[in-house]
Amino acid sequence: MGSLNQADVLETNPACLIKPLDPEDFRRQGHMVIDFLADYYRNVDKHPVCSQVEPGYLQKLIPDSAPNNPEPIESILQDVQNDILPGLTHWQSPNYFAYFPSSGSTAGFLGEMLSTGFNVVGFNWMSSPAATELETIVMDWLGKMLDLPRSFLFSGGGGGVLQGTTCEAILCTLTAARDKVLNQIGRDQITRLVVYGSDQTHCALRKAAQIVGIQPLNFRAIETSPEDEFGLSPASLRDAIKADIAAGLVPVYLCATVGTTSSTAVDPISALCQVANEYNVWVHIDAAYAGSACVCPEFRHFIDGVDAASSFSFNAHKWFFTNLDCCCLWVKEPRALVNALSTNPEYLRNKATESKQVIDYKDWQIALSRRFRALKLWLVLRSYGVANLRNFIRSHVKMAKLFEAMVGMDQRFEIASPRNFAMVCFRLLLPPSLHVNNTPSTVLEVANELNRRLLEAVNSSGRTYMTHAVVGGVYVIRFAVGASLTEEKHVRSAWKVVQEHAEVLISSEVWIDYY
């Protein structure tokens, strides 16, 4: 027989078994990873913000099968540096102004490290009492910071839960709303249920409606207009509800938005709740991005009327320095969630649950398993304090105002929609000469193409990164301030990049071929 190779020796020798949780290995390798990340953040602004790789690049660099033998952490981190970093879009770069922020912080990362290190699966109180109880405490803390009505707090009969994302929050509350109605009119009546939002509402609502079984024809994306600053009109909502009732349908759920994805438009919460409550419609307030700002008293008015809603959520992982994922959801009627989402198999029965003196968060979400998310949010709140968190958000709003002012001073550009928080929507205008003898629709089409090409050129530079939206048929460039490392100098630099590429584009004859 031939001699055994190293792989055979490893597989046949019990003495070669790995120690997957050796404290000293963990200490040594952990320090190396922290050092690696610290260096990354020190130099993150030197990377192209938007990844410049081509599809499939990584398959050319990484073997097509896993290694049979162990590899040292030093080699793995070197491959992260050489192969993985070029394929990242750097969300934590100070030059990142795309989508909405995914703000991180030292406290958030350390909280995540503790949560991951403990690795508890806190599906019910019994599985880790501290995980459940800290979550209830932190959610009441945060609810008070937002000045939510007492009815949303555990101390007032409601309660909060940490979901992964807004998509989950909408899905859970829509499921609860659906079951409340079907329990009254019969489970076979699901085809009559209607869900409402606006044409600016996040696509998560439509997806959730599909999942819970709402008929596609019963999904209402009510049209908004520039006259209402793209907020949902209460009169339009009332008309839609009345028409559906006249047709024998049953209105069940409204998702109103504070800070839409396209333009950060704000739906008129109080007036919409008044309409919805007349027809016993569950109202969910989606403040995924802008909810963070509402801890500042000067922005709290954007959620006035929330006391008449059924549920409210925002993403702490967007603009509240608590890394992904951490969606904060409050409900007035926890029993509605529990009735719709609970399961009680024998293997999960225990005295604490049966005493009804504890919360089992498995019944407030879709999945059974859940992570100890409250730990990182707790660290963020304690490490920075309410005053510092407010001031950091204010600093981002101040930088957005600066960008808005710079756009306003350049006559080649215009602000495309009102700025409510720390995002500016703007666009490059066509030269006036090209408006002559052309229809408004043609001018709009060409202007949209001009801005599309401008954004592509800006992002291809690697010096900054922004994204777009189409609002009322108009292609706009979105500039969202919110990365934790961003300073005023980065905002000024980004505007310089936009101006440079606009100058090249306007003076070029290439884009006019489209015209």
Coordinates of C-alpha atoms in Angstrom, one line a residue:
M1 CA 0.0 0.0 0.0
G2 CA 1.1 3.5 -0.7
S3 CA 1.9 5.9 2.1
L4 CA -0.9 8.0 3.6
N5 CA -1.0 11.7 2.5
Q6 CA -1.5 14.5 5.0
A7 CA -5.3 14.6 4.5
D8 CA -5.5 10.9 5.2
V9 CA -3.5 11.3 8.4
L10 CA -5.8 14.1 9.6
E11 CA -8.9 12.1 9.0
T12 CA -7.7 9.0 10.6
N13 CA -5.9 10.4 13.6
P14 CA -8.1 11.4 16.6
A15 CA -5.3 13.4 18.0
C16 CA -5.5 15.8 15.1
L17 CA -9.1 16.9 15.9
I18 CA -9.5 20.7 15.8
K19 CA -10.5 22.8 18.8
P20 CA -13.2 25.0 17.3
L21 CA -13.5 27.2 20.5
D22 CA -10.1 27.3 22.1
P23 CA -9.9 30.4 24.2
E24 CA -6.2 31.2 23.4
D25 CA -6.7 30.7 19.7
F26 CA -9.7 32.9 19.9
R27 CA -7.7 35.6 21.7
R28 CA -4.9 35.5 19.2
Q29 CA -7.0 35.4 16.1
G30 CA -9.5 37.8 17.5
H31 CA -6.8 40.4 18.0
M32 CA -5.6 39.9 14.4
V33 CA -9.2 40.4 13.0
I34 CA -9.7 43.6 15.1
D35 CA -6.4 45.0 13.9
F36 CA -7.3 44.1 10.4
L37 CA -10.6 46.0 10.7
A38 CA -9.0 48.9 12.5
D39 CA -6.6 49.3 9.6
Y40 CA -9.5 49.0 7.1
Y41 CA -11.4 51.8 8.7
R42 CA -8.3 54.0 8.9
N43 CA -7.8 53.6 5.1
V44 CA -11.4 53.0 3.9
D45 CA -11.5 56.3 2.1
K46 CA -8.6 55.1 -0.1
H47 CA -10.8 52.4 -1.7
P48 CA -13.1 53.1 -4.7
V49 CA -16.4 53.6 -2.9
C50 CA -18.4 51.5 -5.4
S51 CA -16.8 48.3 -6.4
Q52 CA -15.2 48.3 -9.8
V53 CA -15.1 44.6 -10.4
E54 CA -16.9 42.7 -13.2
P55 CA -19.5 39.9 -12.6
G56 CA -17.8 36.6 -11.8
Y57 CA -14.5 38.1 -10.8
L58 CA -14.2 36.1 -7.6
Q59 CA -14.7 32.7 -9.3
K60 CA -11.4 33.3 -11.1
L61 CA -9.6 33.9 -7.8
I62 CA -10.9 31.3 -5.4
P63 CA -10.6 27.5 -5.8
D64 CA -13.6 25.6 -6.9
S65 CA -13.6 23.3 -3.8
A66 CA -13.0 23.8 -0.1
P67 CA -9.6 23.0 1.3
N68 CA -9.3 19.6 2.9
N69 CA -6.6 20.8 5.3
P70 CA -6.6 23.8 7.7
E71 CA -5.2 27.1 6.6
P72 CA -3.8 29.7 8.9
I73 CA -5.8 32.9 9.7
E74 CA -2.9 34.9 8.4
S75 CA -3.4 33.5 4.9
I76 CA -7.1 33.9 5.1
L77 CA -6.9 37.5 6.0
Q78 CA -4.4 38.1 3.2
D79 CA -7.0 36.7 0.8
V80 CA -9.6 39.0 2.3
Q81 CA -7.3 41.9 1.6
N82 CA -6.4 40.8 -1.9
D83 CA -9.6 39.2 -3.2
I84 CA -12.6 40.3 -1.1
L85 CA -12.0 44.0 -0.5
P86 CA -11.9 44.9 -4.2
G87 CA -15.4 43.3 -4.5
L88 CA -16.9 45.3 -1.7
T89 CA -18.9 48.5 -2.1
H90 CA -17.7 50.3 1.0
W91 CA -20.9 51.3 2.9
Q92 CA -18.8 52.7 5.7
S93 CA -16.7 54.9 3.5
P94 CA -17.0 58.6 4.3
N95 CA -17.6 59.1 0.6
Y96 CA -20.7 56.8 0.6
F97 CA -23.9 58.7 -0.1
A98 CA -26.0 56.0 -1.8
Y99 CA -29.3 54.4 -0.9
F100 CA -29.7 55.1 2.8
P101 CA -26.9 54.9 5.3
S102 CA -25.9 51.7 7.1
S103 CA -24.2 53.5 9.9
G104 CA -21.8 51.6 12.1
S105 CA -20.0 52.4 15.4
T106 CA -17.5 51.0 17.7
A107 CA -20.2 50.3 20.3
G108 CA -22.4 48.6 17.7
F109 CA -19.6 46.4 16.5
L110 CA -18.5 45.4 20.1
G111 CA -22.2 44.7 21.0
E112 CA -22.4 42.4 17.9
M113 CA -19.2 40.8 19.0
L114 CA -20.6 40.1 22.5
S115 CA -23.9 38.8 21.0
T116 CA -22.0 36.6 18.5
G117 CA -19.7 35.4 21.2
F118 CA -22.4 34.4 23.6
N119 CA -24.3 32.8 20.6
V120 CA -27.5 32.3 22.5
V121 CA -30.7 31.4 20.6
G122 CA -33.2 33.5 22.5
F123 CA -36.5 32.3 21.0
N124 CA -38.2 32.3 24.4
W125 CA -37.6 33.6 27.9
M126 CA -36.4 30.2 29.2
S127 CA -33.7 29.9 26.5
S128 CA -31.9 33.0 27.8
P129 CA -33.8 35.2 30.2
A130 CA -31.4 38.1 29.9
A131 CA -31.8 38.3 26.1
T132 CA -35.6 38.7 26.4
E133 CA -35.6 41.0 29.4
L134 CA -32.9 43.3 28.0
E135 CA -34.8 43.6 24.8
T136 CA -38.0 44.7 26.6
I137 CA -36.0 47.3 28.6
V138 CA -34.1 48.7 25.6
M139 CA -37.3 48.9 23.5
D140 CA -39.0 50.9 26.2
W141 CA -35.9 53.1 26.5
L142 CA -35.9 53.8 22.8
G143 CA -39.7 54.3 22.7
K144 CA -39.4 57.0 25.4
M145 CA -36.6 58.6 23.4
L146 CA -39.0 58.8 20.4
D147 CA -41.7 60.1 22.7
L148 CA -43.9 57.3 21.5
P149 CA -47.3 57.1 23.2
R150 CA -47.4 55.0 26.4
S151 CA -49.7 52.5 24.6
F152 CA -46.7 51.4 22.5
L153 CA -44.5 50.6 25.5
F154 CA -44.5 47.5 27.7
S155 CA -45.3 49.7 30.6
G156 CA -48.5 50.8 28.8
G157 CA -49.8 47.4 27.5
G158 CA -48.0 47.5 24.2
G159 CA -44.5 46.5 23.5
G160 CA -41.5 46.4 21.2
V161 CA -39.5 43.7 19.4
L162 CA -36.3 43.7 17.4
Q163 CA -36.8 42.3 13.9
G164 CA -34.1 41.9 11.3
T165 CA -35.5 44.4 8.7
T166 CA -38.5 46.5 7.9
C167 CA -39.6 43.8 5.5
E168 CA -40.1 41.5 8.5
A169 CA -41.8 44.2 10.5
I170 CA -44.3 44.8 7.7
L171 CA -44.8 41.1 7.1
C172 CA -45.5 40.4 10.8
T173 CA -47.9 43.3 11.3
L174 CA -49.7 42.5 8.1
T175 CA -50.1 38.9 9.2
A176 CA -51.6 40.1 12.5
A177 CA -53.9 42.5 10.7
R178 CA -55.0 39.8 8.3
D179 CA -55.8 37.3 11.0
K180 CA -57.7 39.8 13.1
V181 CA -60.1 40.4 10.3
L182 CA -60.3 36.8 9.0
N183 CA -61.1 35.6 12.6
Q184 CA -64.2 37.8 12.3
I185 CA -65.4 37.2 8.8
G186 CA -64.1 33.7 8.1
R187 CA -60.8 32.3 6.8
D188 CA -62.3 31.7 3.4
Q189 CA -62.8 35.4 2.9
I190 CA -59.1 36.2 2.3
T191 CA -59.7 37.0 -1.3
R192 CA -61.7 40.1 -0.2
L193 CA -58.9 41.7 1.8
V194 CA -57.3 44.9 0.5
V195 CA -53.9 46.5 1.4
Y196 CA -53.1 50.2 0.9
G197 CA -50.0 52.2 0.4
S198 CA -48.8 54.9 -2.0
D199 CA -46.8 54.7 -5.2
Q200 CA -43.9 55.8 -3.0
T201 CA -44.3 53.1 -0.4
H202 CA -41.4 50.6 -0.1
C203 CA -41.7 47.5 -2.2
A204 CA -41.6 45.5 1.0
L205 CA -45.3 46.1 1.4
R206 CA -46.2 44.5 -1.9
K207 CA -43.9 41.6 -1.2
A208 CA -45.5 41.1 2.3
A209 CA -49.0 41.2 0.7
Q210 CA -48.0 38.5 -1.7
I211 CA -46.7 36.3 1.1
V212 CA -49.7 36.6 3.3
G213 CA -52.1 35.7 0.4
I214 CA -53.5 39.1 -0.6
Q215 CA -54.9 39.0 -4.1
P216 CA -52.6 41.0 -6.4
L217 CA -55.6 42.9 -7.7
N218 CA -56.4 43.9 -4.1
F219 CA -53.1 45.8 -3.6
R220 CA -53.5 49.6 -3.8
A221 CA -50.5 51.8 -4.6
I222 CA -52.3 55.1 -4.5
E223 CA -50.8 57.7 -6.8
T224 CA -49.1 60.7 -5.2
S225 CA -48.4 64.1 -6.7
P226 CA -45.9 67.0 -6.5
E227 CA -48.6 69.2 -5.0
D228 CA -48.6 66.9 -1.9
E229 CA -44.8 66.6 -2.0
F230 CA -45.4 62.9 -2.9
G231 CA -47.1 62.2 0.4
L232 CA -50.2 60.0 0.4
S233 CA -53.3 62.1 0.3
P234 CA -56.0 61.3 2.9
A235 CA -58.7 62.2 0.5
S236 CA -57.3 59.7 -2.1
L237 CA -57.1 57.0 0.6
R238 CA -60.7 57.6 1.6
D239 CA -61.9 57.4 -2.0
A240 CA -60.0 54.1 -2.5
I241 CA -61.4 52.6 0.7
K242 CA -65.0 53.7 -0.1
A243 CA -64.7 52.3 -3.6
D244 CA -63.4 48.9 -2.3
I245 CA -66.2 48.6 0.3
A246 CA -68.8 49.4 -2.4
A247 CA -67.3 46.6 -4.4
G248 CA -67.7 44.1 -1.5
L249 CA -64.1 44.1 -0.5
V250 CA -62.6 44.5 3.0
P251 CA -59.9 47.1 3.8
V252 CA -57.4 45.6 6.2
Y253 CA -54.0 47.4 6.3
L254 CA -52.4 50.7 5.5
C255 CA -48.7 51.3 5.4
A256 CA -47.8 55.0 5.8
T257 CA -44.3 56.2 5.4
V258 CA -42.1 58.7 7.2
G259 CA -39.2 59.2 4.8
T260 CA -39.8 57.4 1.6
T261 CA -36.9 55.7 -0.2
S262 CA -37.2 57.8 -3.3
S263 CA -37.3 61.3 -1.9
T264 CA -37.8 61.0 1.9
A265 CA -41.4 62.2 1.5
V266 CA -43.6 62.1 4.6
D267 CA -47.1 60.9 4.6
P268 CA -49.5 62.9 6.8
I269 CA -49.8 60.4 9.6
S270 CA -52.5 62.0 11.7
A271 CA -55.0 62.6 8.8
L272 CA -54.3 59.1 7.4
C273 CA -54.9 57.5 10.7
Q274 CA -58.2 59.4 11.1
V275 CA -59.4 58.0 7.8
A276 CA -58.2 54.4 8.4
N277 CA -59.6 54.3 11.9
E278 CA -63.0 55.0 10.6
Y279 CA -62.9 51.8 8.7
N280 CA -61.0 49.7 11.3
V281 CA -57.9 49.5 9.1
W282 CA -54.6 48.5 10.8
V283 CA -52.1 51.4 10.3
H284 CA -48.4 50.7 10.3
I285 CA -46.0 53.6 10.3
D286 CA -42.8 52.7 8.3
A287 CA -40.1 55.2 9.4
A288 CA -37.2 52.9 8.5
Y289 CA -34.8 55.7 7.6
A290 CA -36.2 58.8 9.2
G291 CA -37.3 57.3 12.5
S292 CA -33.8 57.8 13.9
A293 CA -34.0 61.6 13.4
C294 CA -37.2 61.6 15.4
V295 CA -35.2 61.2 18.6
C296 CA -34.4 64.9 18.1
P297 CA -37.2 67.1 19.3
E298 CA -37.0 69.3 16.2
F299 CA -37.9 66.3 14.0
R300 CA -40.4 64.6 16.3
H301 CA -43.3 66.4 14.6
F302 CA -42.9 64.2 11.5
I303 CA -44.5 61.3 13.5
D304 CA -47.2 63.4 15.1
G305 CA -50.4 61.3 15.0
V306 CA -48.5 58.0 15.7
D307 CA -50.7 57.6 18.8
A308 CA -53.6 56.6 16.5
A309 CA -51.6 54.0 14.6
S310 CA -51.4 50.3 15.3
S311 CA -47.7 49.8 14.9
F312 CA -44.5 51.7 14.2
S313 CA -41.0 50.7 13.1
F314 CA -37.6 52.1 12.2
N315 CA -34.2 50.6 11.4
A316 CA -31.6 51.3 14.0
H317 CA -29.1 49.9 11.5
K318 CA -29.7 52.7 9.0
W319 CA -29.0 55.9 10.8
F320 CA -28.7 55.0 14.5
F321 CA -25.1 53.6 14.6
T322 CA -26.3 50.0 15.3
N323 CA -25.0 47.7 12.6
L324 CA -27.1 45.5 10.5
D325 CA -29.5 44.0 11.3
C326 CA -31.7 45.8 13.8
C327 CA -35.2 46.9 13.0
C328 CA -37.2 48.3 16.0
L329 CA -41.0 47.5 15.9
W330 CA -43.6 48.6 18.4
V331 CA -47.2 47.4 18.5
K332 CA -50.1 48.5 20.6
E333 CA -51.7 45.1 20.7
P334 CA -49.0 42.4 21.2
R335 CA -51.7 39.7 21.4
A336 CA -52.5 40.3 17.7
L337 CA -48.9 39.3 16.8
V338 CA -48.9 36.4 19.2
N339 CA -52.3 35.0 17.9
A340 CA -51.1 35.2 14.3
L341 CA -47.5 34.0 14.8
S342 CA -47.3 31.6 17.8
T343 CA -46.7 27.9 17.8
N344 CA -46.5 25.8 21.0
P345 CA -45.0 22.4 20.4
E346 CA -44.5 20.1 23.4
Y347 CA -40.7 20.4 23.3
L348 CA -40.9 24.2 24.0
R349 CA -43.3 23.9 26.9
N350 CA -41.9 25.2 30.2
K351 CA -43.2 26.7 33.5
A352 CA -42.1 30.3 32.7
T353 CA -44.2 30.4 29.5
E354 CA -47.2 28.7 31.1
S355 CA -47.1 31.2 34.0
K356 CA -47.8 34.0 31.4
Q357 CA -45.4 36.2 33.3
V358 CA -42.8 36.3 30.5
I359 CA -42.5 37.2 26.9
D360 CA -41.5 34.6 24.3
Y361 CA -40.3 36.6 21.3
K362 CA -40.6 33.6 19.0
D363 CA -44.3 34.6 18.9
W364 CA -43.6 38.1 17.7
Q365 CA -41.7 37.2 14.5
I366 CA -41.6 34.8 11.6
A367 CA -38.7 32.6 12.5
L368 CA -38.3 30.6 15.7
S369 CA -34.6 31.3 16.2
R370 CA -33.4 34.8 17.0
R371 CA -30.2 36.6 17.9
F372 CA -29.4 38.7 20.9
R373 CA -29.8 42.0 19.0
A374 CA -30.7 44.0 22.1
L375 CA -27.1 43.7 23.3
K376 CA -25.6 45.9 20.5
L377 CA -28.5 48.4 20.8
W378 CA -27.9 48.6 24.5
L379 CA -24.2 49.3 24.0
V380 CA -24.9 52.0 21.5
L381 CA -27.4 53.8 23.9
R382 CA -25.1 53.5 26.9
S383 CA -21.8 54.2 25.1
Y384 CA -22.9 57.4 23.4
G385 CA -26.0 58.6 25.4
V386 CA -29.0 60.4 24.0
A387 CA -27.4 63.8 23.7
N388 CA -24.5 62.6 21.5
L389 CA -26.8 60.5 19.3
R390 CA -29.0 63.5 18.7
N391 CA -26.0 65.7 17.9
F392 CA -24.5 63.2 15.5
I393 CA -27.8 63.0 13.5
R394 CA -27.9 66.8 13.5
S395 CA -24.4 66.9 12.1
H396 CA -25.5 64.8 9.1
V397 CA -28.5 67.1 8.6
K398 CA -26.2 70.1 8.6
M399 CA -24.0 68.5 6.0
A400 CA -27.0 67.7 3.8
K401 CA -28.1 71.4 4.1
L402 CA -24.6 72.4 3.0
F403 CA -24.8 70.1 -0.1
E404 CA -28.3 71.5 -0.8
A405 CA -26.9 75.0 -0.7
M406 CA -24.1 74.2 -3.1
V407 CA -26.5 72.7 -5.6
G408 CA -28.7 75.8 -5.3
M409 CA -25.8 78.1 -6.1
D410 CA -25.1 76.3 -9.4
Q411 CA -27.7 77.4 -12.0
R412 CA -27.0 74.2 -14.1
F413 CA -28.7 72.2 -11.4
E414 CA -31.9 72.1 -9.4
I415 CA -33.2 70.6 -6.2
A416 CA -35.8 68.1 -7.3
S417 CA -37.8 67.7 -4.2
P418 CA -38.0 69.2 -0.7
R419 CA -35.3 68.0 1.8
N420 CA -36.8 66.8 5.0
F421 CA -33.8 65.0 6.7
A422 CA -30.3 64.3 5.5
M423 CA -30.9 63.4 1.9
V424 CA -30.9 65.8 -1.1
C425 CA -32.5 64.9 -4.4
F426 CA -31.1 67.0 -7.3
R427 CA -30.6 66.9 -11.0
L428 CA -28.7 68.5 -13.8
L429 CA -30.8 70.7 -16.1
L430 CA -30.7 70.7 -19.9
P431 CA -29.2 73.8 -21.5
P432 CA -32.1 76.2 -22.2
S433 CA -31.4 76.2 -25.9
L434 CA -32.5 72.5 -26.1
H435 CA -36.0 73.3 -24.8
V436 CA -36.8 75.3 -27.9
N437 CA -39.2 73.6 -30.4
N438 CA -39.4 70.4 -28.3
T439 CA -42.3 68.9 -26.4
P440 CA -42.1 68.7 -22.6
S441 CA -42.1 64.9 -22.7
T442 CA -39.1 65.0 -25.1
V443 CA -37.2 67.4 -22.9
L444 CA -37.9 65.3 -19.8
E445 CA -36.8 62.1 -21.6
V446 CA -33.5 63.7 -22.6
A447 CA -33.0 65.3 -19.2
N448 CA -33.5 61.9 -17.5
E449 CA -30.9 60.3 -19.8
L450 CA -28.5 63.2 -19.1
N451 CA -28.7 62.6 -15.4
R452 CA -28.5 58.8 -15.8
R453 CA -25.2 59.3 -17.6
L454 CA -24.0 61.8 -15.0
L455 CA -24.6 59.4 -12.2
E456 CA -22.9 56.6 -14.0
A457 CA -19.8 58.8 -14.6
V458 CA -19.7 60.0 -11.0
N459 CA -19.9 56.4 -9.6
S460 CA -17.4 55.1 -12.1
S461 CA -14.8 57.5 -10.8
G462 CA -14.7 55.6 -7.5
R463 CA -14.4 58.8 -5.6
T464 CA -17.9 58.9 -4.3
Y465 CA -21.1 56.9 -4.6
M466 CA -24.7 58.0 -5.0
T467 CA -27.9 56.3 -6.3
H468 CA -31.0 57.5 -8.1
A469 CA -34.8 57.4 -8.0
V470 CA -37.6 58.3 -10.4
V471 CA -40.1 60.5 -8.8
G472 CA -43.1 61.7 -10.8
G473 CA -41.4 60.6 -13.9
V474 CA -38.3 62.6 -13.2
Y475 CA -34.9 60.9 -12.8
V476 CA -33.2 62.4 -9.7
I477 CA -29.8 61.8 -8.1
R478 CA -30.0 61.0 -4.4
F479 CA -27.3 62.3 -2.0
A480 CA -27.8 60.7 1.4
V481 CA -25.5 61.8 4.2
G482 CA -25.3 59.3 7.1
A483 CA -22.0 57.3 7.0
S484 CA -20.4 57.5 10.5
L485 CA -17.0 58.7 9.1
T486 CA -18.4 61.4 6.8
E487 CA -17.2 65.0 7.5
E488 CA -17.9 68.3 5.7
K489 CA -14.8 67.9 3.6
H490 CA -16.2 64.7 2.1
V491 CA -19.5 66.5 1.2
R492 CA -17.6 69.3 -0.5
S493 CA -15.4 66.8 -2.4
A494 CA -18.5 64.8 -3.6
W495 CA -20.0 68.0 -5.0
K496 CA -16.8 68.8 -6.8
V497 CA -16.9 65.4 -8.4
V498 CA -20.4 66.0 -9.6
Q499 CA -19.5 69.4 -11.0
E500 CA -16.5 68.0 -12.8
H501 CA -18.4 65.2 -14.5
A502 CA -21.3 67.5 -15.3
E503 CA -18.9 69.9 -17.1
V504 CA -17.5 67.1 -19.2
L505 CA -20.9 65.7 -20.0
I506 CA -22.5 69.1 -21.0
S507 CA -19.5 70.0 -23.2
S508 CA -19.5 66.6 -24.9
E509 CA -21.4 65.9 -28.1
V510 CA -21.8 62.2 -27.3
W511 CA -24.9 62.4 -25.1
I512 CA -26.6 64.7 -27.6
D513 CA -26.8 61.7 -30.0
Y514 CA -29.5 60.4 -27.8
Y515 CA -31.4 63.6 -28.3

